[in-house]
Coordinates of C-alpha atoms and ligand atoms in Angstrom, one line a residue:
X21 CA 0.0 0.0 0.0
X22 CA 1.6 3.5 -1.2
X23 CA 3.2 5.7 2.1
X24 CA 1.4 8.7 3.2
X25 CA 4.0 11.8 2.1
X26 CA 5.8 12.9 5.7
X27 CA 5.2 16.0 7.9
X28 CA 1.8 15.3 8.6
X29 CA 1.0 17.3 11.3
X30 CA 0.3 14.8 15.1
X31 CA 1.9 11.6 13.7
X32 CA 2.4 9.2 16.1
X33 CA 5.8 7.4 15.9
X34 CA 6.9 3.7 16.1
X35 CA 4.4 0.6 16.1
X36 CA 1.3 2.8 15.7
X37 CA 2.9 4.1 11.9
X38 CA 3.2 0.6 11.5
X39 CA 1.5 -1.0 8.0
X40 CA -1.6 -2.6 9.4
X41 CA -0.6 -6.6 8.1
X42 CA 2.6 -5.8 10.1
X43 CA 0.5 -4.7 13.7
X44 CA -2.0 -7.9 12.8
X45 CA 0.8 -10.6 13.0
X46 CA 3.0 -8.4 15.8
X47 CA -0.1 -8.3 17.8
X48 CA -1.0 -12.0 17.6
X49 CA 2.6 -12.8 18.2
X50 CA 2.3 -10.6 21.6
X51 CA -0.8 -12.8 22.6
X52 CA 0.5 -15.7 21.8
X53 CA 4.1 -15.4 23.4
X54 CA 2.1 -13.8 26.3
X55 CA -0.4 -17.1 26.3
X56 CA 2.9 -19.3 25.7
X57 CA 4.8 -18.1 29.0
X58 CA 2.0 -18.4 31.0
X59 CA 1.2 -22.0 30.1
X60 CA 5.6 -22.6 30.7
X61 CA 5.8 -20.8 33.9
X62 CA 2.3 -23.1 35.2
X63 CA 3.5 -26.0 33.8
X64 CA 7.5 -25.7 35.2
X65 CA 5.7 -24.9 38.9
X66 CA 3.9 -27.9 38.2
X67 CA 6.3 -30.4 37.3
X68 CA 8.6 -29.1 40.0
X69 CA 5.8 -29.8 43.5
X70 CA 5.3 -32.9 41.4
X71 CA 9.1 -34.0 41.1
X72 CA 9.4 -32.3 45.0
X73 CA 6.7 -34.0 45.8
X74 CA 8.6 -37.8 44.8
X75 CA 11.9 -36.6 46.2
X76 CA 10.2 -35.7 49.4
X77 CA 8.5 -39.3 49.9
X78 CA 12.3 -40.7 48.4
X79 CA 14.0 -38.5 51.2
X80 CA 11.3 -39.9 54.2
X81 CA 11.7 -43.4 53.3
X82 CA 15.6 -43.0 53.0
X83 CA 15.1 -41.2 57.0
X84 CA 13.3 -43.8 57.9
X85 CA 15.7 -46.6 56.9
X86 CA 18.9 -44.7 58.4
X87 CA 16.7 -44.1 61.5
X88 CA 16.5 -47.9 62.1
X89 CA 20.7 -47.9 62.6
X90 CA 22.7 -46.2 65.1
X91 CA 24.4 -43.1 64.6
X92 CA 25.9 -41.9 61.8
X93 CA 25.5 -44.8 58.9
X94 CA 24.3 -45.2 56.0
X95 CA 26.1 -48.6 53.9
X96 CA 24.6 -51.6 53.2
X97 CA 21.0 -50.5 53.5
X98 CA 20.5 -50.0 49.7
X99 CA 20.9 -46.0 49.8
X100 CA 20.7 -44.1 46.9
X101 CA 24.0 -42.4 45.3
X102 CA 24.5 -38.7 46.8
X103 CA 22.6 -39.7 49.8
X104 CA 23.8 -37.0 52.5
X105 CA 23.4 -37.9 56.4
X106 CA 24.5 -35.9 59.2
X107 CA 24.0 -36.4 63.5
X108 CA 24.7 -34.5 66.6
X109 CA 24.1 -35.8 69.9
X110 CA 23.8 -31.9 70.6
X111 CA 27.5 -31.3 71.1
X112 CA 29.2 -32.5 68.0
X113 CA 28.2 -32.8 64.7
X114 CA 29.2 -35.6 62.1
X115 CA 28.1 -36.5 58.1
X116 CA 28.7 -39.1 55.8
X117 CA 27.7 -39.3 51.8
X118 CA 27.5 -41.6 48.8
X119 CA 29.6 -40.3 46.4
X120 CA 29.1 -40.7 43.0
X121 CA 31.7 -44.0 43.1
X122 CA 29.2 -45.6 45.2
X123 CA 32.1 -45.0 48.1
X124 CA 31.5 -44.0 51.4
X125 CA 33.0 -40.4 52.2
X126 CA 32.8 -38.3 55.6
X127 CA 31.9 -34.9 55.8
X128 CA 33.9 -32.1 57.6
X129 CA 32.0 -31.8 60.9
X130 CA 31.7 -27.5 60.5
X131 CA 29.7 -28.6 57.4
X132 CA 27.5 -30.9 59.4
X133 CA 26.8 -28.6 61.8
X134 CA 26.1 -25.9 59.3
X135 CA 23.7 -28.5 57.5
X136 CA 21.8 -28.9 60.7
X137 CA 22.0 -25.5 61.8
X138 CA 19.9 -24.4 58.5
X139 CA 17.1 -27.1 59.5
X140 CA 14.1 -24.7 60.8
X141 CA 11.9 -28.4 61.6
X142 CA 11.9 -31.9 62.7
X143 CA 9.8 -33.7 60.1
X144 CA 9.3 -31.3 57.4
X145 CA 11.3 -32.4 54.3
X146 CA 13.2 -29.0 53.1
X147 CA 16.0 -27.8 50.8
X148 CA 19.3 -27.2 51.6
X149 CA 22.7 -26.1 50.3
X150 CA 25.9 -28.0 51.4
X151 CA 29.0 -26.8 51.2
X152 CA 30.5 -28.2 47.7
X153 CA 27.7 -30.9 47.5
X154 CA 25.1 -28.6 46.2
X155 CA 21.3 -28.4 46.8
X156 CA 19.8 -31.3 49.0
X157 CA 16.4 -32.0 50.2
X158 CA 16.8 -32.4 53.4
X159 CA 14.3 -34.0 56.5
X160 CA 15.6 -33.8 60.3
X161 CA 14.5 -36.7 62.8
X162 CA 14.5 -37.2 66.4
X163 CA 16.2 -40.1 67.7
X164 CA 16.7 -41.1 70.7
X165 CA 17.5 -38.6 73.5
X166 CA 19.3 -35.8 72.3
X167 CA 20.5 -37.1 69.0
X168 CA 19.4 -35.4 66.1
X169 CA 19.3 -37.0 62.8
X170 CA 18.9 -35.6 59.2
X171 CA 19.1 -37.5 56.3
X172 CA 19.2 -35.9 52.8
X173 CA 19.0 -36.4 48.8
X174 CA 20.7 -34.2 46.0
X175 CA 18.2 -31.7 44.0
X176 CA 20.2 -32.5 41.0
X177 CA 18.4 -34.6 39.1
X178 CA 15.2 -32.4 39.9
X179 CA 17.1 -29.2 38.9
X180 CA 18.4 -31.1 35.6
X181 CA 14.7 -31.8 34.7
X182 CA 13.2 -28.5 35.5
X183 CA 16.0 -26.3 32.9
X184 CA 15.2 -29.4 30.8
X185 CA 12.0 -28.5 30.8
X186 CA 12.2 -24.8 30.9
X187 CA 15.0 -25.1 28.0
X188 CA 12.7 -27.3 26.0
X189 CA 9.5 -25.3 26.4
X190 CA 11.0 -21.9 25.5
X191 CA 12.9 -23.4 22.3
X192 CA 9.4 -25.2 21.2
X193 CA 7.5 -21.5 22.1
X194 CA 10.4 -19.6 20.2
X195 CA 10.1 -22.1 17.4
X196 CA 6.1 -21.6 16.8
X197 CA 6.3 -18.0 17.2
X198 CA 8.6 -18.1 14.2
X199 CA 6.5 -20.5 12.3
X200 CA 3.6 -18.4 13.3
X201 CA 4.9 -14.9 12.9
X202 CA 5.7 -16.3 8.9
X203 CA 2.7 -18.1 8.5
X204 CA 0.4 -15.5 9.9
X205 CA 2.5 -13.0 7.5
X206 CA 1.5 -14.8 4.8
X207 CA -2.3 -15.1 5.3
X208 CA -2.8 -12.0 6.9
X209 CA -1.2 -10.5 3.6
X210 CA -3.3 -12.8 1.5
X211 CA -6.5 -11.2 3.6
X212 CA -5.3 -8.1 2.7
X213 CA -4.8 -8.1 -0.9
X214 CA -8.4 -7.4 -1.8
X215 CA -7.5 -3.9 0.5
X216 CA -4.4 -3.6 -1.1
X217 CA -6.9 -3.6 -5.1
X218 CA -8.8 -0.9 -3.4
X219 CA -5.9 1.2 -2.7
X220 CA -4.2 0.5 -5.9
X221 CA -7.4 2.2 -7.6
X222 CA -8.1 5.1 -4.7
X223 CA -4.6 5.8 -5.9
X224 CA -4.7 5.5 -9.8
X225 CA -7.4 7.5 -9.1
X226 CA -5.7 10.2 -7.6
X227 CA -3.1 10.3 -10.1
X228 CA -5.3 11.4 -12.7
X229 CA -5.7 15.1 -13.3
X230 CA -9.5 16.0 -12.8
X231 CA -9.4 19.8 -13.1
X232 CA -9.5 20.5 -16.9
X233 CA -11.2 19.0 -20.2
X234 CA -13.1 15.7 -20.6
X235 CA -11.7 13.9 -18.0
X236 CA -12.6 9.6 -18.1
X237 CA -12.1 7.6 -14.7
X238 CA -12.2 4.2 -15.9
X239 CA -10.5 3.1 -12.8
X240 CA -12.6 0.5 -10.8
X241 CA -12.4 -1.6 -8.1
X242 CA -12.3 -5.5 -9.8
X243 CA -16.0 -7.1 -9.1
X244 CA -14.6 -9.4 -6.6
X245 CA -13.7 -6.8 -4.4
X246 CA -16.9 -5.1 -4.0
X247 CA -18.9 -7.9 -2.1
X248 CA -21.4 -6.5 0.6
X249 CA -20.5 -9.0 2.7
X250 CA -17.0 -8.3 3.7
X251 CA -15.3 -4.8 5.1
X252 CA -13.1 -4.7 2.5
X253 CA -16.0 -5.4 0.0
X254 CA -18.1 -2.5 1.7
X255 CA -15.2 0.0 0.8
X256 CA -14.7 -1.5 -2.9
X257 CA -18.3 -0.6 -3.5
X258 CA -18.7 2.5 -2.0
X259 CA -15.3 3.9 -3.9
X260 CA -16.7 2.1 -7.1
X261 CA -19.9 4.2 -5.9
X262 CA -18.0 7.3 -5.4
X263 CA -15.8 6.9 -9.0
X264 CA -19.2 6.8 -10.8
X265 CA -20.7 10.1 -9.1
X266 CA -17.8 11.9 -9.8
X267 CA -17.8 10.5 -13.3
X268 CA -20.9 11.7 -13.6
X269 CA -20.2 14.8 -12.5
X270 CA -17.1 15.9 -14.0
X271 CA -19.0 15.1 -17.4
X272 CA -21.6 17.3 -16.8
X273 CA -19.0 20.2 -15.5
X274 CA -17.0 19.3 -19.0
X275 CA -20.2 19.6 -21.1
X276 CA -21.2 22.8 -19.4
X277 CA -17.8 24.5 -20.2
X278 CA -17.8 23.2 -23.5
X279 CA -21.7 24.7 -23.8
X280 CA -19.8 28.2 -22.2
X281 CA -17.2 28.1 -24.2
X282 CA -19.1 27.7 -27.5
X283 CA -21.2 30.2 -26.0
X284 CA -18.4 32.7 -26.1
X285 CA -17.0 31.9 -29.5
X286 CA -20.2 32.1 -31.3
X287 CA -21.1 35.3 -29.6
X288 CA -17.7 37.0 -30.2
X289 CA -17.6 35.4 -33.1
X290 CA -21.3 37.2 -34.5
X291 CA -20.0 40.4 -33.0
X292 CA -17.3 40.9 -35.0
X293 CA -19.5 41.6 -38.3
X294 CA -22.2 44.4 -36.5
X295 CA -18.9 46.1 -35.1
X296 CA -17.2 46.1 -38.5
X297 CA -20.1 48.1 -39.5
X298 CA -20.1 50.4 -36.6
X299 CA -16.5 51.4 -37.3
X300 CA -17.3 51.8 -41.3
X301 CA -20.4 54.1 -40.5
X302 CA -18.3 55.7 -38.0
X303 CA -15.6 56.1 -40.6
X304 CA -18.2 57.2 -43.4
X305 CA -19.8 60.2 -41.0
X306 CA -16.0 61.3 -40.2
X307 CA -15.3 61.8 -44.0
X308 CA -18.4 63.4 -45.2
X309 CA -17.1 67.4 -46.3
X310 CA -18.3 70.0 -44.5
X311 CA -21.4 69.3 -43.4
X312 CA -21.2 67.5 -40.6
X313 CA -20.6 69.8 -36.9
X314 CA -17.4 69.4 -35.2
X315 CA -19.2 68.0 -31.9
X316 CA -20.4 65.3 -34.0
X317 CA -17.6 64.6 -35.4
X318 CA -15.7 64.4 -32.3
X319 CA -18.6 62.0 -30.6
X320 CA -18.0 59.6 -34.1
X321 CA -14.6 59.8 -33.4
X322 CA -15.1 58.2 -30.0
X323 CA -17.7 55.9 -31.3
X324 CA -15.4 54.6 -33.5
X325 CA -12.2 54.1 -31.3
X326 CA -14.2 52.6 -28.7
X327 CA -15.8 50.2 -31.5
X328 CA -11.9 49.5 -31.9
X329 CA -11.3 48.3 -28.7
X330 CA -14.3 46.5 -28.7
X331 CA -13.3 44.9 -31.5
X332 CA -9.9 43.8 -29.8
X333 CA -11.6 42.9 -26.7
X334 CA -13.9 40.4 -29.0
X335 CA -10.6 39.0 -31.3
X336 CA -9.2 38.3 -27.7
X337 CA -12.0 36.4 -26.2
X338 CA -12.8 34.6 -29.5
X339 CA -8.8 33.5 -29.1
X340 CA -9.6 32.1 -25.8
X341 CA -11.9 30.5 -26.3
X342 CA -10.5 28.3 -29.2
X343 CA -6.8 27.8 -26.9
X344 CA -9.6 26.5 -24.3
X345 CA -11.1 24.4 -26.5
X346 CA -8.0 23.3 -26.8
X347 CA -7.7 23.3 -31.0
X348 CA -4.8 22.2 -32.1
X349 CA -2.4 24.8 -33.2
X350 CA 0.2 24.7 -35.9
X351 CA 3.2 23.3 -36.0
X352 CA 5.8 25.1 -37.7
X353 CA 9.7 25.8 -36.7
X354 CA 9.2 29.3 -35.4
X355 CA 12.4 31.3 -34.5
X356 CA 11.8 33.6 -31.6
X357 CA 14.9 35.5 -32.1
X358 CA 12.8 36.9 -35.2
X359 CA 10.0 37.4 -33.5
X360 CA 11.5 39.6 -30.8
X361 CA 13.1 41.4 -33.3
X362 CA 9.8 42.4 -35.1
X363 CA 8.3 42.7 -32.2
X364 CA 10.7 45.2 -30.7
X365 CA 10.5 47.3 -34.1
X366 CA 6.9 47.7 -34.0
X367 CA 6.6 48.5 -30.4
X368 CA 9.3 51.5 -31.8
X369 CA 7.2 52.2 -33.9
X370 CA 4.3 52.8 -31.6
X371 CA 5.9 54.1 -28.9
X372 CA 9.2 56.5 -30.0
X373 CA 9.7 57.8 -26.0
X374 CA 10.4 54.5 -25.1
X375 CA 14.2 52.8 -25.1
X376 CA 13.7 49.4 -27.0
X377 CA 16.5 47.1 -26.4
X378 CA 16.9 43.9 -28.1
X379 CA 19.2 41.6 -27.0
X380 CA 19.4 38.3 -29.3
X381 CA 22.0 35.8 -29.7
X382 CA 24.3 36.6 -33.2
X383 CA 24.0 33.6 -34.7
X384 CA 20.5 32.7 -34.2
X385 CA 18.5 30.8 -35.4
X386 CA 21.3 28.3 -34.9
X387 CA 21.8 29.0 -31.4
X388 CA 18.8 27.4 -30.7
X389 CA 16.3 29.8 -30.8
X390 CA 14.1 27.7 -33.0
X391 CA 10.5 26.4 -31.2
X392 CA 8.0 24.0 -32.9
X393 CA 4.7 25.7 -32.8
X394 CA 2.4 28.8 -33.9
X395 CA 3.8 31.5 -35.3
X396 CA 0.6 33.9 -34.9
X397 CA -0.1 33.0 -31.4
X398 CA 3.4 33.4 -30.8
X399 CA 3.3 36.5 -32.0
X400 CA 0.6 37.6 -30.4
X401 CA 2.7 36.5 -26.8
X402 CA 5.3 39.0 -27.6
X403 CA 3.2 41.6 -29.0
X404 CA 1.0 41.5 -25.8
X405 CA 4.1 41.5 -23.2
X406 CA 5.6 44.9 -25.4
X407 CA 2.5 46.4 -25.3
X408 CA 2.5 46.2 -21.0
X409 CA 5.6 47.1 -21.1
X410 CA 4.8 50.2 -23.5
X411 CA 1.2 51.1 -22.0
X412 CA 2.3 50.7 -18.3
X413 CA 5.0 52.2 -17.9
X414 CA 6.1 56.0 -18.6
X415 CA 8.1 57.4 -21.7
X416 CA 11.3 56.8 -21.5
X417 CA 11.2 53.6 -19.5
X418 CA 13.8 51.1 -21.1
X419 CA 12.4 48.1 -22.5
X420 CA 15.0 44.7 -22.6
X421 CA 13.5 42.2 -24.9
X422 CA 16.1 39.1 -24.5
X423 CA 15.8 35.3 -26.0
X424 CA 18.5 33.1 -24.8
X425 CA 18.6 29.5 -24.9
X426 CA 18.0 28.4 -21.4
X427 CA 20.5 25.8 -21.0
X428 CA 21.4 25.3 -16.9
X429 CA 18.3 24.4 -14.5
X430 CA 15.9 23.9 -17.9
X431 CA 18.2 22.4 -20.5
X432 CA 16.4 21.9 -24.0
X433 CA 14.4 25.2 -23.8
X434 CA 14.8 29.0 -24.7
X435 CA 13.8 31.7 -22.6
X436 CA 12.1 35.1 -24.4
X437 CA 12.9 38.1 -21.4
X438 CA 11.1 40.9 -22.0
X439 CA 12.3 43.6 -18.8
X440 CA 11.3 47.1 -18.8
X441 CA 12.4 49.5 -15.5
X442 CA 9.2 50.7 -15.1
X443 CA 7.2 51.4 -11.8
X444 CA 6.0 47.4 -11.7
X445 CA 2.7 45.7 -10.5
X446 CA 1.8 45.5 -6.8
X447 CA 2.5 42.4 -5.5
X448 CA -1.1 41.5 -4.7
X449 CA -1.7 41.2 -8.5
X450 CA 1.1 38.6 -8.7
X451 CA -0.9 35.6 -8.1
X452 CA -3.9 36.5 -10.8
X453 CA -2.0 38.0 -13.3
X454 CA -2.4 35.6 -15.9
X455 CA -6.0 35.0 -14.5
X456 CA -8.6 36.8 -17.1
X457 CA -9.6 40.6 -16.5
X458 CA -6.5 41.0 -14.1
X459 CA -5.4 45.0 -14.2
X460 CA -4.0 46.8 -11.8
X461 CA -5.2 49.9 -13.0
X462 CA -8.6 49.5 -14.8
X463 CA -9.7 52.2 -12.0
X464 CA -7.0 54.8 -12.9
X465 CA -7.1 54.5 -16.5
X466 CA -10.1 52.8 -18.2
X467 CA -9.1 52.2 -21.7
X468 CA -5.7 51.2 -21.7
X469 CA -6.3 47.3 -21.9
X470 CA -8.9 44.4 -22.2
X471 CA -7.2 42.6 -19.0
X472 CA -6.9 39.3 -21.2
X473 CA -3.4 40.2 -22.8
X474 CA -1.0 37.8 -20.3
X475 CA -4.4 35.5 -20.2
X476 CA -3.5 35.0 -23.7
X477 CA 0.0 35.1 -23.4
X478 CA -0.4 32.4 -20.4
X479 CA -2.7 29.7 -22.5
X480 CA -0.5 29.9 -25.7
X481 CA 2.6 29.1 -23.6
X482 CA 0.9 26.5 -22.2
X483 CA -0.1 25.0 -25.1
X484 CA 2.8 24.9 -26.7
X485 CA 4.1 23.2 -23.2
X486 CA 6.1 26.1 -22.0
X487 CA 6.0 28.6 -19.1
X488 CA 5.2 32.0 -18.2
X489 CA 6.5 33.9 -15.4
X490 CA 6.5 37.4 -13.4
X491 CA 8.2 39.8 -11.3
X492 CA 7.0 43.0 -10.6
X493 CA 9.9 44.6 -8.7
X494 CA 10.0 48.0 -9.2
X495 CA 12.4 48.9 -11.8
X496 CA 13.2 45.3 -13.2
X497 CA 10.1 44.4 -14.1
X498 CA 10.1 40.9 -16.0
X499 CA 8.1 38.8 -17.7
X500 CA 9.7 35.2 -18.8
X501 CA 8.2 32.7 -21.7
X502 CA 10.4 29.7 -21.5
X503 CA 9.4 26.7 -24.5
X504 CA 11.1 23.9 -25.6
X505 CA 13.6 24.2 -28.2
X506 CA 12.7 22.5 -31.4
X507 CA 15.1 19.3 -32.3
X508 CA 18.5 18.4 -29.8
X509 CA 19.7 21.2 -27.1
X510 CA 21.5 23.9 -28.9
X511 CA 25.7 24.6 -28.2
X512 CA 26.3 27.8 -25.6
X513 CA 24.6 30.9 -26.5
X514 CA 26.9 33.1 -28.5
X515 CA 27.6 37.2 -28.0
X516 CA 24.3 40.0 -28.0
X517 CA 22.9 42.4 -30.6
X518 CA 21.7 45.9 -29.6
Ligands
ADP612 N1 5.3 45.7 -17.7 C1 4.3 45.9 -16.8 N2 4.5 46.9 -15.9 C2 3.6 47.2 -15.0 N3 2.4 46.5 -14.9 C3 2.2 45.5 -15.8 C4 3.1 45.2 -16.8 N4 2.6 44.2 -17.5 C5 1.4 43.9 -17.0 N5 1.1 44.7 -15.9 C6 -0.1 44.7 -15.1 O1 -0.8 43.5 -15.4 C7 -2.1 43.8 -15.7 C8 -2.6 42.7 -16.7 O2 -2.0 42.8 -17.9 P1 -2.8 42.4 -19.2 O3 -3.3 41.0 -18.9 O4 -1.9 42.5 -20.4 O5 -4.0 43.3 -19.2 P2 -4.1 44.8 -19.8 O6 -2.7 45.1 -20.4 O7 -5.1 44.8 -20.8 O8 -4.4 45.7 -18.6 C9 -2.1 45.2 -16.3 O9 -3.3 45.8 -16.2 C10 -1.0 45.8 -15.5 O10 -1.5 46.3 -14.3
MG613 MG1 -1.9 44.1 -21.8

C-alpha cells in the first residue's frame, strides 16, 4: 500500500505508523508469546511440586531406613547415590555421603553442623545447600534422646529436569512463534490483498488530473472486491460508488464549459461583423465634407475608437476561447529571435519615448532559438508583453527584450525576457495576473487594456508546453516565456545584438 507523504501534522511514531498486516501478526505474536509463557511458567511450577513431591517421599523413606541404625550410617541398606546424612548428639556434629563412586565419604563436621543448623523443623522435608555438595532436600529426625538425625537427597536430578524443561519449552515456544509470525505473515497479507486492489485504484485514481477538459475515470475496483458481505467489500463498492458520481459529475462540468465556451466563440464570433459596421459608418460620417458639426464629429470619433477596442476585446475572447477548447495549433519551426526582433521594431514604432533594447543571440536561429509551434499565437505573446511594457509604464522607461537558450536548470528550452524598468505591479496582482480581466489599473485609467493580454499570453505558452513567469519589482520588471527548443539542445549561446 503507497506511504502517506511525511510532515503530517500529530503523527504518532513507532508501532502505531506501523502497516496494518505488520500490527495484525506483531499483535498476535504478543498474545501468543504472552499465552505461551504463562502456560511454561504453570506448567514448570507444576512439574517441579510434582518432582518435590517424589523426592520428598524418596528422602522420608531414606530417613526412615537410616533411622533404624545407630548413629551416623548409612552402607549396606541400599541408599541411593548422593545420599547426605548428618548427626549430633547436641555437642558435636558428624556427616557421611554416597559419592558418585558408590564409596562411602565423611563430611567435615563444621559442614555438618552448618547443615543442621539451616534445619528450621523436625519432620518437614526442606531444601538445603551444602558446602560443595550442592542443593539437598533435606528431613531432620528425632532419635533417641538428644541425638538429632537428618538425612538428605541431592536436588540435582530435579534441577536437571526442570532447565530441561524450561529449555525445552522456550525453544518449542520460540520455534512456533517463528513458524507463526511467517505463516500469519502470509495469510494475513493474503486477507489483505483485496484492501491492497482498493488502494491501488483510490490511488490511480488520484493520479489522474481531474481539473481541466473531458476527463474519463475508468478506474474500478475489480467485481470481486466489491462484495457486501466483507469490510473490505463494503469499501470497494462505495469507492466504485464514489468513482461513478464523480464521473458523472465531472462530465456534466466538461459539457457545461464546453456549452460556455461555445457560448463565447459564437457570440464574439457574431459580433465581430455588426462592429465592423459600426467602425465603417463611424468612418463614413467622419469623412463626409463639410457638413457635418465638429461636436459630432468628435462624438463619431469616440464611437469609433471605442468600437476599436471592442473589437480587440472580441478577437481576444474569440482566441480564448479556441486555446480553451484546446484546438490544435500549428506546427511550424518558429524562431523567436525573429520574433522579438519584429516585435521590438513595431513597439518602436508605436511608442518612440520609449528605449527598445533587443538583446538576441548573433548567430540565431542556430543557437537554438528555433520552437516548434504557432507563429501567430506566438506573435501575439510578444506583442501582448511589449504592449504592458509600453502602455504601463512612462516614456522613456527602457524596455529589454532578451531570447537566450535556457541551458542550466531547464536544459532543452529557450527563454524570451522581455524587462522594462518601469514602476512594476503590486504584488497582490502577482498571483492573478495571468487569470482573465486582471489590471491593476482599470480604476485609474479605463481604456488602456482588455485585461486578457497575459491571459492570452499564459494559455499559448501552455499549449505549446512552456511557461510564463513574473516579477513585478519595481524597476526590473520581467516577464519570462520559457518553451522547448525544437530538435537536440543547442551549443552555448553566443555574444548579444543591440
Ligand atoms: N510591464 C508591466 N509593468 C507594470 N504592470 C504591468 C506590466 N505588464 C502587466 N502589468 C499589469 O498587469 C495587468 C494585466 O495585464 P494584461 O493582462 O496585459 O491586461 P491589460 O494590459 O489589458 O491591462 C495590467 O493591467 C498591469 O496592471
Ligand atoms: Mg496588456
Amino acid at each position: 500500500m503507497a506511504e502517506h507523504p511525511p510532515g503530517v501534522r500529530g503523527r504518532r511514531r513507532g508501532p502505531a505508523r506501523w502497516p496494518l498486516q505488520r500490527r495484525l501478526v506483531a499483535l498476535v505474536l504478543v498474545l501468543l508469546a504472552a499465552a505461551a509463557s504463562v502456560v511454561g511458567v504453570v506448567s514448570t511450577l507444576a512439574l517441579r511440586d510434582s518432582l518435590l513431591a517424589n523426592l520428598d517421599a524418596e528422602v522420608v523413606a531414606a530417613s526412615r531406613r537410616a533411622m533404624t541404625g545407630p548413629g551416623v550410617q548409612l552402607e549396606g541398606r541400599g541408599q541411593r547415590i548422593g545420599t547426605l546424612r548428618v548427626a549430633t548428639d547436641g555437642g558435636r556434629a558428624a556427616g557421611i555421603y554416597i559419592t558418585a563412586r558408590a564409596e562411602l565419604a565423611e563430611l567435615p563436621a563444621r559442614q555438618a553442623a552448618a547443615v543442621l543448623s539451616r534445619l528450621e523443623a523436625v519432620g518437614r522435608p526442606q531444601t538445603v545447600v551444602v558446602e560443595g555438595l550442592g542443593r539437598y532436600r533435606m528431613v531432620a529426625q528425632q532419635a533417641a534422646g538428644p541425638v538429632l538425625v537428618a538425612t538428605g537427597l541431592p536436588l540435582d536430578d530435579v534441577d536437571a529436569t526442570l532447565t530441561r524443561h524450561v529449555a525445552t519449552t522456550a525453544a518449542v515456544t520460540l520455534a512456533g512463534l517463528a513458524v507463526l509470525g511467517l505463516l500469519g505473515t502470509l495469510l494475513v497479507r493474503r486477507e489483505l490483498r483485496p484492501l491492497a486492489r482498493v488502494a491501488a485504484t483510490a490511488s490511480a485514481v488520484a493520479a489522474t488530473p481531474l481539473d481541466r477538459g473531458e476527463v474519463a475515470l475508468p478506474a474500478r475496483v475489480p467485481d470481486g472486491d466489491t462484495d457486501p458481505d466483507t469490510e473490505v467489500g463494503r469499501v470497494g463498492a462505495a469507492l466504485n460508488q464514489l468513482l461513478a458520481h464523480v464521473e458523472d459529475a465531472l462530465a456534466a462540468r466538461h459539457r457545461s464549459e464546453t456549452q460556455v465556451r461555445r457560448f463565447v466563440a459564437d457570440a464574439s464570433h457574431e459580433l465581430r461583423t455588426p462592429l465592423a459596421s459600426i467602425r465603417g459608418y463611424a468612418e463614413l460620417v467622419r469623412r463626409v465634407p463639410g457638413e457635418v458639426p465638429p461636436d459630432v464629429l468628435a462624438a463619431m470619433d469616440r464611437v469609433e475608437s471605442e468600437a476599436r477596442r471592442m473589437t480587440s476585446l472580441v478577437e481576444d475572447l474569440l482566441l480564448l476561447a479556441r486555446l480553451d477548447a484546446g484546438r490544435p495549433l500549428e506546427r511550424a519551426p518558429v524562431d523567436l529571435a525573429a520574433l522579438a526582433a519584429d516585435g521590438v521594431s513595431d513597439a518602436h514604432a508605436a511608442a518612440p519615448d520609449h528605449r527598445w533594447v533587443l538583446d538576441v543571440p548573433d548567430d540565431a536561429p542556430s543557437a537554438g532559438t528555433v520552437v516548434v509551434g504557432d507563429e501567430n499565437a506566438l506573435r501575439q505573446v510578444l506583442a501582448n508583453l511589449l504592449a504592458n511594457a509600453r502602455v504601463h509604464t512612462p516614456p522613456g522607461t527602457t524596455v529589454t527584450t532578451t531570447v537566450r537558450p535556457a541551458g542550466g536548470a531547464a536544459p532543452g528550452t529557450v527563454a524570451v525576457v522581455v524587462r522594462d524598468d518601469g514602476p512594476g505591479f503590486p504584488a497582490e496582482l502577482a498571483d492573478r495576473l495571468f487569470d482573465r480581466f486582471t489590471r491593476a489599473d482599470a480604476a485609474r485609467s479605463p481604456g488602456t487594456g482588455t485585461g486578457l493580454g497575459l491571459a492570452i499570453a499564459d494559455a499559448v505558452v501552455r499549449a505549446h508546453g512552456g511557461t510564463i513567469t513574473a516579477d513585478g519589482t519595481p524597476g526590473a520588471t520581467t516577464f519570462t516565456v520559457t518553451l522547448p527548443v525544437a530538435g537536440p539542445a543547442p551549443p552555448p549561446p553566443g555574444g548579444a545584438a543591440d
